[in-house]
Short mmCIF file of C-alpha atoms and ligand atoms in Angstrom, two decimals:
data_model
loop_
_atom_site.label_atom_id
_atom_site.label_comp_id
_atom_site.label_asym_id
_atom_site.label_seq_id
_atom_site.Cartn_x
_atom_site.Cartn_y
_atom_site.Cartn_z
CA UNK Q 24 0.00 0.00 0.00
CA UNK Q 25 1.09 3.92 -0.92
CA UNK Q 26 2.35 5.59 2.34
CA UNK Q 27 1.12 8.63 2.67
CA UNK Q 28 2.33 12.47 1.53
CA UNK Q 29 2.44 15.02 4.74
CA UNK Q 30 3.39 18.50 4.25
CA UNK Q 31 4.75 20.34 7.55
CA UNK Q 32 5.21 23.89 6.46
CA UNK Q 33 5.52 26.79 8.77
CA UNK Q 34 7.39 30.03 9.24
CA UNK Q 35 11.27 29.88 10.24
CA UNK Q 36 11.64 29.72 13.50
CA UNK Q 37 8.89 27.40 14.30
CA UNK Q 38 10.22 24.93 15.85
CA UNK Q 39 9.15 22.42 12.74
CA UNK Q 40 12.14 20.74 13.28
CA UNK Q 41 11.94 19.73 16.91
CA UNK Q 42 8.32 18.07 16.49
CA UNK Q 43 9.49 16.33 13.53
CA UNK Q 44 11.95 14.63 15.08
CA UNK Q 45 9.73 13.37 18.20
CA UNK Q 46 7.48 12.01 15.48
CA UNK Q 47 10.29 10.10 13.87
CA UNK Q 48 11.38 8.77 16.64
CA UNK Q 49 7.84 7.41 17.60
CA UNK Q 50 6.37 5.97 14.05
CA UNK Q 51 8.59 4.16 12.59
CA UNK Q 52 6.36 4.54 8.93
CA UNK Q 53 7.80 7.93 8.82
CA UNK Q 54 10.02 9.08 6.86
CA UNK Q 55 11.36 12.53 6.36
CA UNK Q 56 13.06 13.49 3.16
CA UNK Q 57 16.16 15.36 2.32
CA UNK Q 58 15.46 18.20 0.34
CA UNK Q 59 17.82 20.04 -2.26
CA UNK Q 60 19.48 23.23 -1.30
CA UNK Q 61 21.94 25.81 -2.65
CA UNK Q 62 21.79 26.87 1.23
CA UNK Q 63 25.18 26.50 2.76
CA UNK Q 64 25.86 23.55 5.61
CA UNK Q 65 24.67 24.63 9.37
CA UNK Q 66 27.05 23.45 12.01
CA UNK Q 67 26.23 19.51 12.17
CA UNK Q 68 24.64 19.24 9.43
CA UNK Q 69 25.20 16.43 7.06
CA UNK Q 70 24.90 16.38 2.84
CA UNK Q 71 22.39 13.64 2.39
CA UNK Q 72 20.92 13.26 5.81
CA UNK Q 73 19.76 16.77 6.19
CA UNK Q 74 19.76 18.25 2.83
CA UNK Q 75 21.30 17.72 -0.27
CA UNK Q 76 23.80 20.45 -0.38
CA UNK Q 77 23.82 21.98 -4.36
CA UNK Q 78 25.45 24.76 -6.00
CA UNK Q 79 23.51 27.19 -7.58
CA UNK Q 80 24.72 25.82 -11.18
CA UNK Q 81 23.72 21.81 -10.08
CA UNK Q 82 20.36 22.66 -8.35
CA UNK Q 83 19.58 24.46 -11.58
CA UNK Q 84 20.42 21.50 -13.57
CA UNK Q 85 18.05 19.06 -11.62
CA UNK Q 86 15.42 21.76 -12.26
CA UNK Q 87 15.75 21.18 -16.03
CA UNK Q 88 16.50 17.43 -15.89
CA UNK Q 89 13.12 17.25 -13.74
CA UNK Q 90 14.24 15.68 -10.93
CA UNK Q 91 12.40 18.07 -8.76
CA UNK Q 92 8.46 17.81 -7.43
CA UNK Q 93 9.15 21.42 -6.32
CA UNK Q 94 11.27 23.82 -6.20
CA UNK Q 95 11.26 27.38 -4.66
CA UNK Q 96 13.30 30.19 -3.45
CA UNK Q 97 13.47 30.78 0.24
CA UNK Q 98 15.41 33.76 1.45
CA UNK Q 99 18.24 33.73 -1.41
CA UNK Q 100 18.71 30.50 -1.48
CA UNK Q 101 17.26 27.32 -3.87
CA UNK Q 102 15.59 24.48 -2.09
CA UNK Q 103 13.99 21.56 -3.67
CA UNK Q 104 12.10 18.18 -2.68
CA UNK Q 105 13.89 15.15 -4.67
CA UNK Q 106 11.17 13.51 -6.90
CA UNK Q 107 12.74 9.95 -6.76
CA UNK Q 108 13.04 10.29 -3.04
CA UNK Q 109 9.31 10.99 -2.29
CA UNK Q 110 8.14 8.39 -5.15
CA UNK Q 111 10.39 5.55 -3.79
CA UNK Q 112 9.55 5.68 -0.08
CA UNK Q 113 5.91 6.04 -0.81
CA UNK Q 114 6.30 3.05 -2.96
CA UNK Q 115 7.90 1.05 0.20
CA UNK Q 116 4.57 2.03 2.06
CA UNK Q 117 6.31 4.56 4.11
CA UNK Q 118 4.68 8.14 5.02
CA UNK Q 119 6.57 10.94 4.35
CA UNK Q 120 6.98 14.45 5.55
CA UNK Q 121 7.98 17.45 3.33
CA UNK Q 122 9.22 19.91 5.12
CA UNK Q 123 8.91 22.91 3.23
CA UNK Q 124 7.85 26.71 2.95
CA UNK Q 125 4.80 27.36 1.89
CA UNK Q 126 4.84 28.29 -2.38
CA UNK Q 127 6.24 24.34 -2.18
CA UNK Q 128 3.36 23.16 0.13
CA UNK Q 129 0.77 24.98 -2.32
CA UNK Q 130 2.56 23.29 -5.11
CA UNK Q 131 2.45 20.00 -3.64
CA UNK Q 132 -1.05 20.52 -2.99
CA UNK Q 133 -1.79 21.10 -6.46
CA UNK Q 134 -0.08 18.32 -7.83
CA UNK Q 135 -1.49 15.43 -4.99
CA UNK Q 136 -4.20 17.06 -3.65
CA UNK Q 137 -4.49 14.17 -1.35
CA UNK Q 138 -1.51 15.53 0.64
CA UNK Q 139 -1.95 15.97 4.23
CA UNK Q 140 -1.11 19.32 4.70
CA UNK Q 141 0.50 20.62 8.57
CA UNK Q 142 0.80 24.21 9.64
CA UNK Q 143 3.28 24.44 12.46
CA UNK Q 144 3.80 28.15 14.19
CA UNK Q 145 5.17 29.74 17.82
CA UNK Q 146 2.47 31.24 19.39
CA UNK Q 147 3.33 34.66 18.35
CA UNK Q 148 5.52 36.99 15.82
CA UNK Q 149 7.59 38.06 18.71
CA UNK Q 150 8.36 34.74 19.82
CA UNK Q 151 9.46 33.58 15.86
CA UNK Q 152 11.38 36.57 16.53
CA UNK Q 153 13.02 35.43 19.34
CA UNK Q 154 13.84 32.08 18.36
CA UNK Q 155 15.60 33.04 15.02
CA UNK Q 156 17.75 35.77 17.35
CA UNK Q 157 18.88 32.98 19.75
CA UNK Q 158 19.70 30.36 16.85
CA UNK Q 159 22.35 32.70 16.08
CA UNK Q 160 22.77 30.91 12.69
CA UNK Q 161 21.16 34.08 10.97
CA UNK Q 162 22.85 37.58 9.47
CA UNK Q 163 20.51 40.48 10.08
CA UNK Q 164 19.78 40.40 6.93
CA UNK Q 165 18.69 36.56 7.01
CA UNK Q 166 16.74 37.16 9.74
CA UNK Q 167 14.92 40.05 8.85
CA UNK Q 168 14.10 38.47 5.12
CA UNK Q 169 12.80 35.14 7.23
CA UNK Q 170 10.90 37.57 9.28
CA UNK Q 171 8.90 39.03 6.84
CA UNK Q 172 8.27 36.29 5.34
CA UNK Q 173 6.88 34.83 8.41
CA UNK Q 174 4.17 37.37 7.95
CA UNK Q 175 3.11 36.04 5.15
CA UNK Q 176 2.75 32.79 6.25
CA UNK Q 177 1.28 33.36 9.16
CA UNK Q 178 -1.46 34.64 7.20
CA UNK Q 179 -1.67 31.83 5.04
CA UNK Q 180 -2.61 29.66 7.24
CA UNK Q 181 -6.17 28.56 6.80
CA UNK Q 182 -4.77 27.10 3.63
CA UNK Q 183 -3.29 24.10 5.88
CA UNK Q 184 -5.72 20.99 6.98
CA UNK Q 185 -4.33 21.13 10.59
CA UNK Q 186 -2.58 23.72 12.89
CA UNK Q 187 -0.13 22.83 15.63
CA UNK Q 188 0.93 26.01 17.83
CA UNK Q 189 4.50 25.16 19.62
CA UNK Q 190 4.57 27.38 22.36
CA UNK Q 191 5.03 24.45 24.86
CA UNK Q 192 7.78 22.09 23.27
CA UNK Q 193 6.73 19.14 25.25
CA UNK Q 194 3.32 19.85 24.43
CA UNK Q 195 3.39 20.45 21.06
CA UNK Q 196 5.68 17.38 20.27
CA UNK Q 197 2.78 15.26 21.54
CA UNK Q 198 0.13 16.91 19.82
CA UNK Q 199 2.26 16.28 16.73
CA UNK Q 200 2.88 12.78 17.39
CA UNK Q 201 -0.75 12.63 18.22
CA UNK Q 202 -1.87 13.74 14.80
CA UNK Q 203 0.12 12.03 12.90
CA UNK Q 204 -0.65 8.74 14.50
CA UNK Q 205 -4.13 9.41 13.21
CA UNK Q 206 -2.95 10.79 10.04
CA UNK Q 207 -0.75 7.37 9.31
CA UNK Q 208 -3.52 5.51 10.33
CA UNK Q 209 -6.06 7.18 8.18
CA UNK Q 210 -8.18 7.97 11.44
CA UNK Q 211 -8.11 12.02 10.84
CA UNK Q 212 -11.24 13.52 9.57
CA UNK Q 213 -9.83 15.30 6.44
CA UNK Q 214 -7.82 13.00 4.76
CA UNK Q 215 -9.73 10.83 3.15
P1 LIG X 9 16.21 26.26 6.39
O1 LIG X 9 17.21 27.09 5.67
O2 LIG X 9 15.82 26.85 7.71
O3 LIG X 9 16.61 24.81 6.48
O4 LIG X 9 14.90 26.24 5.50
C1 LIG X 9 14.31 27.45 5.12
C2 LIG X 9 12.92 27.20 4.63
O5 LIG X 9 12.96 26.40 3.46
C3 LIG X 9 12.05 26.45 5.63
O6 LIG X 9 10.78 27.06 5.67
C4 LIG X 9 11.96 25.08 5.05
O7 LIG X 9 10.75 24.46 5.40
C5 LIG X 9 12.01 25.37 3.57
N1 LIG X 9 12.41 24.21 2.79
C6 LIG X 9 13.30 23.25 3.11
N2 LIG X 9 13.36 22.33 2.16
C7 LIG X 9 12.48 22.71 1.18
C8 LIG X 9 12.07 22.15 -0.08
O8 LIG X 9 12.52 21.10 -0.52
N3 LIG X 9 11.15 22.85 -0.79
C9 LIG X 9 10.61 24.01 -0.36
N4 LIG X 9 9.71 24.60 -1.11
N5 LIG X 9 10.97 24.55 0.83
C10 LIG X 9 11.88 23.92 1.59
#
């Protein structure tokens, strides 16, 4: 049996992230793929596990050779969710989660409009705010672009099927977990 598609989208600064990583390490079924980026390394981070680390030039070529379900720019750099990727581990049964800004997750919902789709937000502006500031992985100007674009998805947000606020990280891991048991199990309401 297809696994299913999930689509976690959310403004920088979320926390995304965190709660996907509880869910991983709960239901085994789910897997989270790798997307392509022309984004340079964080501390830790590792090419294929994370993200497929591109230069401008490659990432561009796997947009023409249409390797690519979507593709969009996020704060001056590429990023990209792998086509083979998402087709192969649905094939194997598995449910996977894009984790993506939200032009992709509209695209996605487009092209499988059977997608799951996941809003994940802090509670408030400020507190995106404050989160980006203490990651301390930002320039200004990084953070300012990821701020204003926050904005805007913030206010795109009745798009999305379901809405987790992470104000509480212990909280909000569970009510992730939570939902995506039911998701996986084809016990939410929306997904048919
Ligand atoms: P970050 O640089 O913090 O890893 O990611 C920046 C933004 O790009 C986040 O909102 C993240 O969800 C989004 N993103 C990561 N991978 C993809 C992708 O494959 N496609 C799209 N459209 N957005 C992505």
């Amino acid at each position: 049996m297809q696994g299913k598609l999930i689509v976690v989208s959310g403004p920088s600064g979320a926390g995304k992230d965190t709660l996907i990583k509880a869910a991983l390490a709960e239901i085994p079924s789910l897997a989270l793929v790798a997307s392509a980026t022309t984004r340079p390394p964080r501390p830790g981070e590792v090419d294929g596990r994370d993200h497929v680390f591109l230069s401008r030039e490659e990432f561009e070529r796997w947009i023409r050779e249409g390797k690519l379900l979507e593709w969009a720019e996020y704060s001056g750099n590429l990023y990209g969710t792998p086509k083979e990727s998402v087709e192969r581990l649905l094939a194997e049964g598995r449910n996977v989660i894009l984790r993506i800004e939200l032009q992709g997750a509209r695209a996605i919902k487009k092209k499988r409009p059977d997608a799951v789709m996941i809003f994940v937000r802090a509670p408030s502006l400020e507190e995106t705010r404050r989160r980006l500031e203490s990651r301390a992985t930002e320039t200004r100007e990084s953070l300012e672009s990821r701020m204003a674009t926050a904005v805007k998805e913030v206010a795109a947000r009745e798009e999305f099927d379901y809405e987790v606020v992470n104000g509480d990280r212990e909280q909000a891991s569970e009510t992730m977990i939570e939902l995506l048991r039911k998701i996986v199990e084809g016990e939410d309401e929306d997904a048919g």
